[in-house]
Amino acid sequence: MRPLRYSINITLDGCCDHRAGTPDEEIHRHATGVIGRADALLFGRVIYEMMEAAWREPDPAMPEWMLPFAETIGAAKKYVVSGTLEQVDWNAELVRGDLGEAVRRLKAEPGEGIYTGGVKLPMALAELGLIDEYEFVVHPRVAGHGPTLFAGLPEYLDLRLVDRAEFESGAVAMKYEPKRSA
């Protein structure tokens, strides 16, 4: 069974607005590795459209160190959960129907894993208990605004730290697994 991994950049005060982080070459290399460990990407409509706009045809003025991320995400198989999109491309396929059943089917396929990002879809996946690994890349910045991660989660999500990495920028990537009831 393929694990479903979630990774997101957040500020010290929990802001998960993608513009609030402090991206640099080292963090981009890390993110490229995270996505590169996956057989497929699972996105909601908003993240799919945001990623496609930013990475499908990278800006020629973009620093060269960002190109491996663009190439990795561009080549990846993508599944897009959306009730409003009629079609997708960019090596993507729409996911329709019951979210839990659809994701369980994807996880049951052979392979190394599935990566997801964003806010709304991961919240629904967390509520269903489908995320096997959480990674929070915490940037040394206080944003003073939202959105915040998992706002409105109906129950506590207890996690166990399994790995961490520190970056020159002061950002820290912390990897967790859900604590499962015995």
mmCIF file of C-alpha atoms in Angstrom:
data_model
loop_
_atom_site.group_PDB
_atom_site.id
_atom_site.type_symbol
_atom_site.label_atom_id
_atom_site.label_comp_id
_atom_site.label_asym_id
_atom_site.label_seq_id
_atom_site.Cartn_x
_atom_site.Cartn_y
_atom_site.Cartn_z
ATOM 1 C CA MET A 1 0.000 0.000 0.000
ATOM 2 C CA ARG A 2 1.334 3.427 -0.950
ATOM 3 C CA PRO A 3 1.599 5.902 1.925
ATOM 4 C CA LEU A 4 -0.095 9.278 1.578
ATOM 5 C CA ARG A 5 2.339 12.023 2.610
ATOM 6 C CA TYR A 6 1.423 15.624 3.311
ATOM 7 C CA SER A 7 3.893 18.501 3.341
ATOM 8 C CA ILE A 8 3.281 22.213 3.803
ATOM 9 C CA ASN A 9 5.207 25.390 4.527
ATOM 10 C CA ILE A 10 3.974 27.381 7.519
ATOM 11 C CA THR A 11 5.135 30.332 9.585
ATOM 12 C CA LEU A 12 5.805 30.208 13.314
ATOM 13 C CA ASP A 13 2.289 31.480 13.990
ATOM 14 C CA GLY A 14 0.721 28.801 11.779
ATOM 15 C CA CYS A 15 0.030 30.849 8.645
ATOM 16 C CA CYS A 16 -0.078 28.584 5.605
ATOM 17 C CA ASP A 17 -0.370 31.282 2.929
ATOM 18 C CA HIS A 18 2.196 30.201 0.339
ATOM 19 C CA ARG A 19 3.419 33.803 0.016
ATOM 20 C CA ALA A 20 4.309 34.040 3.733
ATOM 21 C CA GLY A 21 7.226 31.586 3.709
ATOM 22 C CA THR A 22 10.882 32.322 3.080
ATOM 23 C CA PRO A 23 11.757 30.046 0.133
ATOM 24 C CA ASP A 24 15.365 29.633 -0.861
ATOM 25 C CA GLU A 25 17.509 27.195 -2.811
ATOM 26 C CA GLU A 26 17.916 24.734 0.069
ATOM 27 C CA ILE A 27 14.180 24.594 0.789
ATOM 28 C CA HIS A 28 13.418 24.143 -2.923
ATOM 29 C CA ARG A 29 15.872 21.222 -3.066
ATOM 30 C CA HIS A 30 14.098 19.711 -0.064
ATOM 31 C CA ALA A 31 10.659 20.178 -1.656
ATOM 32 C CA THR A 32 11.923 18.646 -4.918
ATOM 33 C CA GLY A 33 13.040 15.596 -2.947
ATOM 34 C CA VAL A 34 9.695 15.332 -1.145
ATOM 35 C CA ILE A 35 7.752 15.394 -4.410
ATOM 36 C CA GLY A 36 10.317 13.160 -6.100
ATOM 37 C CA ARG A 37 9.631 10.411 -3.525
ATOM 38 C CA ALA A 38 6.033 10.152 -4.740
ATOM 39 C CA ASP A 39 4.559 8.146 -7.599
ATOM 40 C CA ALA A 40 1.685 10.601 -7.803
ATOM 41 C CA LEU A 41 0.478 13.945 -6.521
ATOM 42 C CA LEU A 42 -3.008 14.450 -5.103
ATOM 43 C CA PHE A 43 -4.290 18.013 -5.274
ATOM 44 C CA GLY A 44 -7.516 19.865 -4.797
ATOM 45 C CA ARG A 45 -8.586 22.279 -7.531
ATOM 46 C CA VAL A 46 -7.052 25.392 -5.952
ATOM 47 C CA ILE A 47 -3.582 23.875 -5.436
ATOM 48 C CA TYR A 48 -3.640 22.192 -8.848
ATOM 49 C CA GLU A 49 -4.441 25.492 -10.570
ATOM 50 C CA MET A 50 -1.873 27.386 -8.478
ATOM 51 C CA MET A 51 0.880 24.833 -9.159
ATOM 52 C CA GLU A 52 0.055 24.647 -12.854
ATOM 53 C CA ALA A 53 0.163 28.441 -13.197
ATOM 54 C CA ALA A 54 3.505 28.668 -11.397
ATOM 55 C CA TRP A 55 5.341 25.585 -12.636
ATOM 56 C CA ARG A 56 3.923 24.314 -15.938
ATOM 57 C CA GLU A 57 5.810 26.948 -17.914
ATOM 58 C CA PRO A 58 8.310 28.436 -15.480
ATOM 59 C CA ASP A 59 9.062 32.134 -15.782
ATOM 60 C CA PRO A 60 12.325 32.544 -17.729
ATOM 61 C CA ALA A 61 13.439 35.059 -15.090
ATOM 62 C CA MET A 62 13.116 32.386 -12.390
ATOM 63 C CA PRO A 63 16.399 31.460 -10.669
ATOM 64 C CA GLU A 64 18.000 28.370 -12.180
ATOM 65 C CA TRP A 65 17.868 26.539 -8.838
ATOM 66 C CA MET A 66 14.047 26.496 -9.067
ATOM 67 C CA LEU A 67 14.033 24.540 -12.349
ATOM 68 C CA PRO A 68 14.508 21.044 -10.829
ATOM 69 C CA PHE A 69 11.339 21.595 -8.785
ATOM 70 C CA ALA A 70 9.470 22.682 -11.931
ATOM 71 C CA GLU A 71 10.721 19.635 -13.835
ATOM 72 C CA THR A 72 9.864 17.232 -11.006
ATOM 73 C CA ILE A 73 6.343 18.525 -10.490
ATOM 74 C CA GLY A 74 5.756 18.772 -14.232
ATOM 75 C CA ALA A 75 6.682 15.130 -14.823
ATOM 76 C CA ALA A 76 4.652 13.757 -11.907
ATOM 77 C CA LYS A 77 1.323 11.989 -12.335
ATOM 78 C CA LYS A 78 -1.356 14.184 -10.777
ATOM 79 C CA TYR A 79 -4.804 13.382 -9.424
ATOM 80 C CA VAL A 80 -7.117 16.359 -8.973
ATOM 81 C CA VAL A 81 -10.081 16.281 -6.599
ATOM 82 C CA SER A 82 -12.678 18.696 -7.952
ATOM 83 C CA GLY A 83 -16.404 18.914 -8.353
ATOM 84 C CA THR A 84 -16.161 21.969 -10.599
ATOM 85 C CA LEU A 85 -13.408 21.270 -13.123
ATOM 86 C CA GLU A 86 -14.607 19.568 -16.295
ATOM 87 C CA GLN A 87 -11.150 18.501 -17.441
ATOM 88 C CA VAL A 88 -7.490 18.658 -16.509
ATOM 89 C CA ASP A 89 -4.259 18.088 -18.366
ATOM 90 C CA TRP A 90 -0.584 18.528 -17.362
ATOM 91 C CA ASN A 91 -0.336 14.762 -16.747
ATOM 92 C CA ALA A 92 -3.430 14.920 -14.532
ATOM 93 C CA GLU A 93 -6.643 12.996 -14.016
ATOM 94 C CA LEU A 94 -9.824 14.077 -12.236
ATOM 95 C CA VAL A 95 -10.927 12.248 -9.090
ATOM 96 C CA ARG A 96 -14.685 12.116 -8.635
ATOM 97 C CA GLY A 97 -17.074 10.457 -6.242
ATOM 98 C CA ASP A 98 -16.535 9.526 -2.622
ATOM 99 C CA LEU A 99 -13.195 11.012 -1.512
ATOM 100 C CA GLY A 100 -12.400 8.266 1.003
ATOM 101 C CA GLU A 101 -13.055 5.444 -1.449
ATOM 102 C CA ALA A 102 -11.125 7.164 -4.252
ATOM 103 C CA VAL A 103 -8.065 7.823 -2.090
ATOM 104 C CA ARG A 104 -8.108 4.309 -0.614
ATOM 105 C CA ARG A 105 -8.071 2.942 -4.192
ATOM 106 C CA LEU A 106 -5.096 5.164 -5.086
ATOM 107 C CA LYS A 107 -3.246 4.128 -1.930
ATOM 108 C CA ALA A 108 -3.897 0.435 -2.698
ATOM 109 C CA GLU A 109 -1.960 0.673 -5.970
ATOM 110 C CA PRO A 110 1.688 -0.446 -5.864
ATOM 111 C CA GLY A 111 4.373 2.191 -5.572
ATOM 112 C CA GLU A 112 6.432 4.437 -3.327
ATOM 113 C CA GLY A 113 3.787 6.891 -2.207
ATOM 114 C CA ILE A 114 1.417 9.747 -2.921
ATOM 115 C CA TYR A 115 2.107 13.366 -2.014
ATOM 116 C CA THR A 116 -0.511 15.964 -1.181
ATOM 117 C CA GLY A 117 -0.307 19.619 -0.296
ATOM 118 C CA GLY A 118 -2.593 22.544 0.304
ATOM 119 C CA VAL A 119 -5.131 23.216 3.008
ATOM 120 C CA LYS A 120 -8.713 22.130 2.287
ATOM 121 C CA LEU A 121 -8.111 18.714 0.753
ATOM 122 C CA PRO A 122 -5.583 17.681 3.448
ATOM 123 C CA MET A 123 -8.103 18.735 6.108
ATOM 124 C CA ALA A 124 -10.673 16.343 4.614
ATOM 125 C CA LEU A 125 -8.032 13.613 4.274
ATOM 126 C CA ALA A 126 -6.954 14.092 7.907
ATOM 127 C CA GLU A 127 -10.561 13.832 9.076
ATOM 128 C CA LEU A 128 -10.819 10.524 7.202
ATOM 129 C CA GLY A 129 -7.566 9.256 8.761
ATOM 130 C CA LEU A 130 -5.948 8.784 5.351
ATOM 131 C CA ILE A 131 -2.699 10.733 5.795
ATOM 132 C CA ASP A 132 0.223 8.508 6.788
ATOM 133 C CA GLU A 133 2.890 11.177 7.180
ATOM 134 C CA TYR A 134 2.774 14.902 7.921
ATOM 135 C CA GLU A 135 5.646 17.254 7.236
ATOM 136 C CA PHE A 136 5.542 20.847 8.441
ATOM 137 C CA VAL A 137 8.293 23.108 7.126
ATOM 138 C CA VAL A 138 8.219 25.890 9.711
ATOM 139 C CA HIS A 139 9.719 29.164 8.514
ATOM 140 C CA PRO A 140 11.275 31.643 10.981
ATOM 141 C CA ARG A 141 8.642 34.289 10.339
ATOM 142 C CA VAL A 142 5.527 35.525 12.110
ATOM 143 C CA ALA A 143 2.939 36.439 9.493
ATOM 144 C CA GLY A 144 0.283 37.912 11.766
ATOM 145 C CA HIS A 145 -2.503 36.677 9.493
ATOM 146 C CA GLY A 146 -4.067 33.511 8.183
ATOM 147 C CA PRO A 147 -5.129 31.229 6.819
ATOM 148 C CA THR A 148 -4.036 28.858 9.515
ATOM 149 C CA LEU A 149 -3.545 25.162 9.166
ATOM 150 C CA PHE A 150 -6.351 22.748 10.073
ATOM 151 C CA ALA A 151 -8.629 25.535 11.350
ATOM 152 C CA GLY A 152 -11.887 23.843 12.355
ATOM 153 C CA LEU A 153 -10.552 20.290 12.644
ATOM 154 C CA PRO A 154 -13.275 18.571 14.705
ATOM 155 C CA GLU A 155 -10.936 16.353 16.762
ATOM 156 C CA TYR A 156 -7.353 16.427 17.973
ATOM 157 C CA LEU A 157 -4.817 14.920 15.626
ATOM 158 C CA ASP A 158 -2.111 13.317 17.753
ATOM 159 C CA LEU A 159 1.215 12.909 15.979
ATOM 160 C CA ARG A 160 4.590 11.326 16.722
ATOM 161 C CA LEU A 161 7.802 13.047 15.557
ATOM 162 C CA VAL A 162 9.793 10.684 13.306
ATOM 163 C CA ASP A 163 12.352 13.002 11.664
ATOM 164 C CA ARG A 164 13.504 16.594 11.419
ATOM 165 C CA ALA A 165 15.829 18.685 9.303
ATOM 166 C CA GLU A 166 17.175 22.160 9.918
ATOM 167 C CA PHE A 167 17.981 24.604 7.131
ATOM 168 C CA GLU A 168 20.506 27.438 6.966
ATOM 169 C CA SER A 169 17.605 29.922 6.797
ATOM 170 C CA GLY A 170 16.428 28.835 10.240
ATOM 171 C CA ALA A 171 13.466 26.900 8.816
ATOM 172 C CA VAL A 172 12.874 23.452 10.295
ATOM 173 C CA ALA A 173 11.152 20.520 8.567
ATOM 174 C CA MET A 174 9.458 18.248 11.070
ATOM 175 C CA LYS A 175 8.041 14.919 9.929
ATOM 176 C CA TYR A 176 5.305 13.193 11.923
ATOM 177 C CA GLU A 177 3.215 10.061 11.748
ATOM 178 C CA PRO A 178 -0.249 9.784 13.260
ATOM 179 C CA LYS A 179 -0.418 8.017 16.594
ATOM 180 C CA ARG A 180 -2.647 5.047 15.872
ATOM 181 C CA SER A 181 -4.821 3.441 18.512
ATOM 182 C CA ALA A 182 -3.691 -0.076 19.373
#
